């Protein structure tokens, strides 16, 4: 049994935003075979922080998330258009003060529970020069490249086998897509799924 577990801390979206996400994913799927698509087995979410932790700290992580979520209320969510890259098509969201504060608070608290551990794949990818200097620094300090100044709230809808299909799907969807206002209804904890997907929540904390 592994001594480490890869976990995602997530924002959960309101029902209206989830329905829109499913509809967009279904439309995108028409452009070709998907390796991943939002559906009943792959839940819409926005990643807050993703890292690998010692398994022995799992109960502390769950407790920290629950205690922190009890202090929060629903926050507004504004979309900022679609984007495509590496075969993914997703929705970008505005990095509001509320979203950024929650992100910063949780990174600060949960980073300590990594105990300095970094996923093995990051060591290899840094050696290959895959990451920018800032991303590599974040990996070493926080176990994940896209935190703090580099944090970008987004939700993946689909992932195609090649990038050209993603670009085609995005260009079609973007003609019909309208930026929308939704709400964040809670936080959740999940194990890492394939292609960044989430199939099952370990914990779900709905805001009061």
mmCIF file of C-alpha atoms in Angstrom:
data_model
loop_
_atom_site.group_PDB
_atom_site.id
_atom_site.type_symbol
_atom_site.label_atom_id
_atom_site.label_comp_id
_atom_site.label_asym_id
_atom_site.label_seq_id
_atom_site.Cartn_x
_atom_site.Cartn_y
_atom_site.Cartn_z
ATOM 1 C CA UNK A 1 0.000 0.000 0.000
ATOM 2 C CA UNK A 2 1.277 3.440 -0.935
ATOM 3 C CA UNK A 3 2.399 5.764 1.824
ATOM 4 C CA UNK A 4 1.056 8.756 -0.122
ATOM 5 C CA UNK A 5 -2.281 9.857 -1.571
ATOM 6 C CA UNK A 6 -2.954 12.484 -4.261
ATOM 7 C CA UNK A 7 -5.879 14.713 -3.283
ATOM 8 C CA UNK A 8 -7.795 17.571 -4.857
ATOM 9 C CA UNK A 9 -9.557 20.234 -2.832
ATOM 10 C CA UNK A 10 -12.477 21.555 -4.874
ATOM 11 C CA UNK A 11 -15.110 24.223 -5.232
ATOM 12 C CA UNK A 12 -18.588 22.764 -5.799
ATOM 13 C CA UNK A 13 -20.889 24.665 -8.163
ATOM 14 C CA UNK A 14 -24.578 25.458 -7.874
ATOM 15 C CA UNK A 15 -27.085 23.326 -9.777
ATOM 16 C CA UNK A 16 -27.594 25.853 -12.588
ATOM 17 C CA UNK A 17 -23.866 26.043 -13.306
ATOM 18 C CA UNK A 18 -23.570 22.248 -13.217
ATOM 19 C CA UNK A 19 -26.388 21.846 -15.757
ATOM 20 C CA UNK A 20 -24.717 24.330 -18.092
ATOM 21 C CA UNK A 21 -21.405 22.477 -17.727
ATOM 22 C CA UNK A 22 -23.032 19.164 -18.685
ATOM 23 C CA UNK A 23 -24.743 20.760 -21.691
ATOM 24 C CA UNK A 24 -21.497 22.307 -22.946
ATOM 25 C CA UNK A 25 -19.660 19.003 -22.488
ATOM 26 C CA UNK A 26 -22.331 17.160 -24.487
ATOM 27 C CA UNK A 27 -22.061 19.707 -27.297
ATOM 28 C CA UNK A 28 -18.270 19.468 -27.346
ATOM 29 C CA UNK A 29 -18.383 15.662 -27.520
ATOM 30 C CA UNK A 30 -19.936 15.884 -30.992
ATOM 31 C CA UNK A 31 -16.542 16.864 -32.422
ATOM 32 C CA UNK A 32 -14.788 13.570 -31.747
ATOM 33 C CA UNK A 33 -13.842 10.842 -29.316
ATOM 34 C CA UNK A 34 -13.245 12.121 -25.794
ATOM 35 C CA UNK A 35 -10.821 10.692 -23.279
ATOM 36 C CA UNK A 36 -12.850 12.416 -20.576
ATOM 37 C CA UNK A 37 -16.195 14.259 -20.457
ATOM 38 C CA UNK A 38 -18.313 15.686 -17.655
ATOM 39 C CA UNK A 39 -21.179 13.277 -17.000
ATOM 40 C CA UNK A 40 -22.815 11.446 -14.093
ATOM 41 C CA UNK A 41 -19.499 9.698 -13.381
ATOM 42 C CA UNK A 42 -17.296 12.792 -13.790
ATOM 43 C CA UNK A 43 -18.390 15.689 -11.604
ATOM 44 C CA UNK A 44 -18.176 19.408 -12.487
ATOM 45 C CA UNK A 45 -15.725 21.174 -10.184
ATOM 46 C CA UNK A 46 -13.086 23.879 -9.865
ATOM 47 C CA UNK A 47 -9.800 22.723 -8.355
ATOM 48 C CA UNK A 48 -8.546 24.856 -5.465
ATOM 49 C CA UNK A 49 -5.371 22.935 -4.642
ATOM 50 C CA UNK A 50 -3.904 19.606 -5.697
ATOM 51 C CA UNK A 51 -1.080 17.844 -3.887
ATOM 52 C CA UNK A 52 0.167 14.478 -2.677
ATOM 53 C CA UNK A 53 0.166 13.856 1.067
ATOM 54 C CA UNK A 54 1.280 11.180 3.513
ATOM 55 C CA UNK A 55 -1.710 8.868 4.019
ATOM 56 C CA UNK A 56 -1.310 9.243 7.776
ATOM 57 C CA UNK A 57 -2.413 12.892 7.454
ATOM 58 C CA UNK A 58 -5.706 12.177 5.664
ATOM 59 C CA UNK A 59 -7.849 12.597 8.788
ATOM 60 C CA UNK A 60 -6.160 15.934 9.536
ATOM 61 C CA UNK A 61 -6.830 17.131 5.982
ATOM 62 C CA UNK A 62 -10.501 16.171 6.222
ATOM 63 C CA UNK A 63 -10.844 17.879 9.580
ATOM 64 C CA UNK A 64 -9.133 21.058 8.344
ATOM 65 C CA UNK A 65 -11.417 21.281 5.319
ATOM 66 C CA UNK A 66 -14.568 20.754 7.381
ATOM 67 C CA UNK A 67 -13.593 23.314 10.013
ATOM 68 C CA UNK A 68 -12.673 25.901 7.394
ATOM 69 C CA UNK A 69 -15.859 25.400 5.356
ATOM 70 C CA UNK A 70 -17.972 26.064 8.464
ATOM 71 C CA UNK A 71 -16.744 29.666 8.380
ATOM 72 C CA UNK A 72 -17.839 30.256 4.784
ATOM 73 C CA UNK A 73 -20.971 31.256 2.925
ATOM 74 C CA UNK A 74 -21.841 30.968 -0.760
ATOM 75 C CA UNK A 75 -19.718 33.093 -3.091
ATOM 76 C CA UNK A 76 -20.578 34.458 -6.512
ATOM 77 C CA UNK A 77 -18.940 32.925 -9.554
ATOM 78 C CA UNK A 78 -18.397 34.701 -12.877
ATOM 79 C CA UNK A 79 -17.290 32.869 -15.995
ATOM 80 C CA UNK A 80 -14.709 34.460 -18.294
ATOM 81 C CA UNK A 81 -15.046 32.570 -21.546
ATOM 82 C CA UNK A 82 -13.769 29.266 -22.889
ATOM 83 C CA UNK A 83 -10.277 28.022 -23.625
ATOM 84 C CA UNK A 84 -8.570 25.026 -25.185
ATOM 85 C CA UNK A 85 -5.174 23.412 -24.635
ATOM 86 C CA UNK A 86 -3.615 19.918 -24.722
ATOM 87 C CA UNK A 87 -6.941 18.566 -25.992
ATOM 88 C CA UNK A 88 -8.953 20.038 -23.109
ATOM 89 C CA UNK A 89 -11.859 22.441 -23.506
ATOM 90 C CA UNK A 90 -12.823 24.322 -20.369
ATOM 91 C CA UNK A 91 -14.442 27.361 -18.790
ATOM 92 C CA UNK A 92 -12.338 30.062 -17.117
ATOM 93 C CA UNK A 93 -13.613 31.924 -14.062
ATOM 94 C CA UNK A 94 -12.843 35.316 -12.594
ATOM 95 C CA UNK A 95 -10.369 35.154 -9.704
ATOM 96 C CA UNK A 96 -12.470 37.165 -7.254
ATOM 97 C CA UNK A 97 -11.289 38.270 -3.816
ATOM 98 C CA UNK A 98 -13.420 35.549 -2.196
ATOM 99 C CA UNK A 99 -12.070 32.794 -4.428
ATOM 100 C CA UNK A 100 -8.481 33.949 -4.025
ATOM 101 C CA UNK A 101 -8.757 34.174 -0.227
ATOM 102 C CA UNK A 102 -10.173 30.667 0.065
ATOM 103 C CA UNK A 103 -7.428 29.380 -2.226
ATOM 104 C CA UNK A 104 -4.671 31.133 -0.276
ATOM 105 C CA UNK A 105 -6.032 30.040 3.112
ATOM 106 C CA UNK A 106 -6.307 26.391 2.117
ATOM 107 C CA UNK A 107 -2.929 26.281 0.389
ATOM 108 C CA UNK A 108 -1.304 27.768 3.477
ATOM 109 C CA UNK A 109 -3.000 25.303 5.836
ATOM 110 C CA UNK A 110 -2.871 22.104 3.785
ATOM 111 C CA UNK A 111 0.632 22.644 2.436
ATOM 112 C CA UNK A 112 1.979 21.963 5.925
ATOM 113 C CA UNK A 113 0.385 18.513 5.845
ATOM 114 C CA UNK A 114 2.456 17.539 2.785
ATOM 115 C CA UNK A 115 5.471 17.520 5.097
ATOM 116 C CA UNK A 116 7.586 18.625 2.140
ATOM 117 C CA UNK A 117 6.583 15.671 -0.052
ATOM 118 C CA UNK A 118 6.432 16.238 -3.839
ATOM 119 C CA UNK A 119 4.950 13.842 -6.404
ATOM 120 C CA UNK A 120 7.663 11.848 -8.175
ATOM 121 C CA UNK A 121 6.444 12.882 -11.632
ATOM 122 C CA UNK A 122 7.188 16.530 -10.852
ATOM 123 C CA UNK A 123 10.851 15.789 -10.137
ATOM 124 C CA UNK A 124 11.140 14.109 -13.534
ATOM 125 C CA UNK A 125 9.248 16.844 -15.396
ATOM 126 C CA UNK A 126 11.294 19.632 -13.803
ATOM 127 C CA UNK A 127 14.446 17.853 -14.995
ATOM 128 C CA UNK A 128 12.987 17.795 -18.525
ATOM 129 C CA UNK A 129 12.345 21.558 -18.395
ATOM 130 C CA UNK A 130 8.580 21.249 -18.767
ATOM 131 C CA UNK A 131 7.830 23.967 -16.204
ATOM 132 C CA UNK A 132 8.673 27.659 -16.051
ATOM 133 C CA UNK A 133 10.917 28.895 -13.254
ATOM 134 C CA UNK A 134 7.912 30.171 -11.279
ATOM 135 C CA UNK A 135 6.045 26.890 -11.710
ATOM 136 C CA UNK A 136 9.081 24.875 -10.607
ATOM 137 C CA UNK A 137 9.451 27.044 -7.493
ATOM 138 C CA UNK A 138 5.780 26.482 -6.640
ATOM 139 C CA UNK A 139 6.198 22.731 -7.042
ATOM 140 C CA UNK A 140 9.106 22.690 -4.627
ATOM 141 C CA UNK A 141 7.365 24.941 -2.088
ATOM 142 C CA UNK A 142 3.736 23.810 -2.415
ATOM 143 C CA UNK A 143 3.778 20.504 -4.312
ATOM 144 C CA UNK A 144 1.761 21.980 -7.202
ATOM 145 C CA UNK A 145 2.694 24.491 -9.940
ATOM 146 C CA UNK A 146 -0.538 26.491 -10.193
ATOM 147 C CA UNK A 147 -0.939 28.185 -6.829
ATOM 148 C CA UNK A 148 -1.133 31.766 -5.515
ATOM 149 C CA UNK A 149 -0.134 34.169 -8.337
ATOM 150 C CA UNK A 150 -0.341 31.307 -10.845
ATOM 151 C CA UNK A 151 -3.713 30.043 -9.635
ATOM 152 C CA UNK A 152 -6.303 30.083 -12.406
ATOM 153 C CA UNK A 153 -9.826 28.928 -11.468
ATOM 154 C CA UNK A 154 -11.275 26.878 -14.307
ATOM 155 C CA UNK A 155 -13.453 23.861 -15.042
ATOM 156 C CA UNK A 156 -12.566 21.270 -17.677
ATOM 157 C CA UNK A 157 -15.509 20.101 -19.778
ATOM 158 C CA UNK A 158 -13.880 17.490 -22.033
ATOM 159 C CA UNK A 159 -10.511 16.170 -23.141
ATOM 160 C CA UNK A 160 -9.987 15.000 -26.702
ATOM 161 C CA UNK A 161 -7.312 12.634 -27.969
ATOM 162 C CA UNK A 162 -5.626 15.453 -29.870
ATOM 163 C CA UNK A 163 -5.404 19.213 -29.553
ATOM 164 C CA UNK A 164 -6.940 20.017 -32.942
ATOM 165 C CA UNK A 165 -10.289 18.519 -31.900
ATOM 166 C CA UNK A 166 -10.258 20.641 -28.759
ATOM 167 C CA UNK A 167 -9.648 23.787 -30.774
ATOM 168 C CA UNK A 168 -12.460 22.941 -33.212
ATOM 169 C CA UNK A 169 -14.899 22.254 -30.388
ATOM 170 C CA UNK A 170 -13.981 25.443 -28.553
ATOM 171 C CA UNK A 171 -14.327 27.588 -31.683
ATOM 172 C CA UNK A 172 -17.822 26.199 -32.233
ATOM 173 C CA UNK A 173 -18.929 26.489 -28.610
ATOM 174 C CA UNK A 174 -17.538 29.983 -28.179
ATOM 175 C CA UNK A 175 -19.991 31.291 -30.786
ATOM 176 C CA UNK A 176 -22.900 30.176 -28.606
ATOM 177 C CA UNK A 177 -21.333 30.559 -25.165
ATOM 178 C CA UNK A 178 -22.406 33.472 -22.996
ATOM 179 C CA UNK A 179 -20.555 34.394 -19.831
ATOM 180 C CA UNK A 180 -22.711 33.579 -16.835
ATOM 181 C CA UNK A 181 -23.019 34.256 -13.139
ATOM 182 C CA UNK A 182 -23.313 31.306 -10.778
ATOM 183 C CA UNK A 183 -22.466 30.456 -7.196
ATOM 184 C CA UNK A 184 -19.996 28.344 -5.292
ATOM 185 C CA UNK A 185 -22.057 26.188 -2.943
ATOM 186 C CA UNK A 186 -19.363 24.327 -1.041
ATOM 187 C CA UNK A 187 -15.966 22.660 -0.785
ATOM 188 C CA UNK A 188 -15.044 19.037 -1.372
ATOM 189 C CA UNK A 189 -12.147 16.625 -1.146
ATOM 190 C CA UNK A 190 -11.491 13.976 -3.797
ATOM 191 C CA UNK A 191 -8.800 11.591 -4.919
ATOM 192 C CA UNK A 192 -7.033 12.390 -8.172
ATOM 193 C CA UNK A 193 -8.833 10.977 -11.204
ATOM 194 C CA UNK A 194 -7.601 10.378 -14.731
ATOM 195 C CA UNK A 195 -7.222 13.538 -16.852
ATOM 196 C CA UNK A 196 -7.970 15.706 -13.833
ATOM 197 C CA UNK A 197 -11.456 14.267 -13.453
ATOM 198 C CA UNK A 198 -13.362 13.694 -10.218
ATOM 199 C CA UNK A 199 -15.571 10.609 -9.952
ATOM 200 C CA UNK A 200 -16.131 10.310 -6.223
ATOM 201 C CA UNK A 201 -15.966 12.776 -3.354
ATOM 202 C CA UNK A 202 -14.303 11.750 -0.107
ATOM 203 C CA UNK A 203 -15.940 14.671 1.693
ATOM 204 C CA UNK A 204 -18.493 17.316 0.743
ATOM 205 C CA UNK A 205 -18.982 20.476 2.814
ATOM 206 C CA UNK A 206 -21.953 22.603 1.709
ATOM 207 C CA UNK A 207 -21.875 26.228 2.853
ATOM 208 C CA UNK A 208 -24.488 27.419 5.306
#
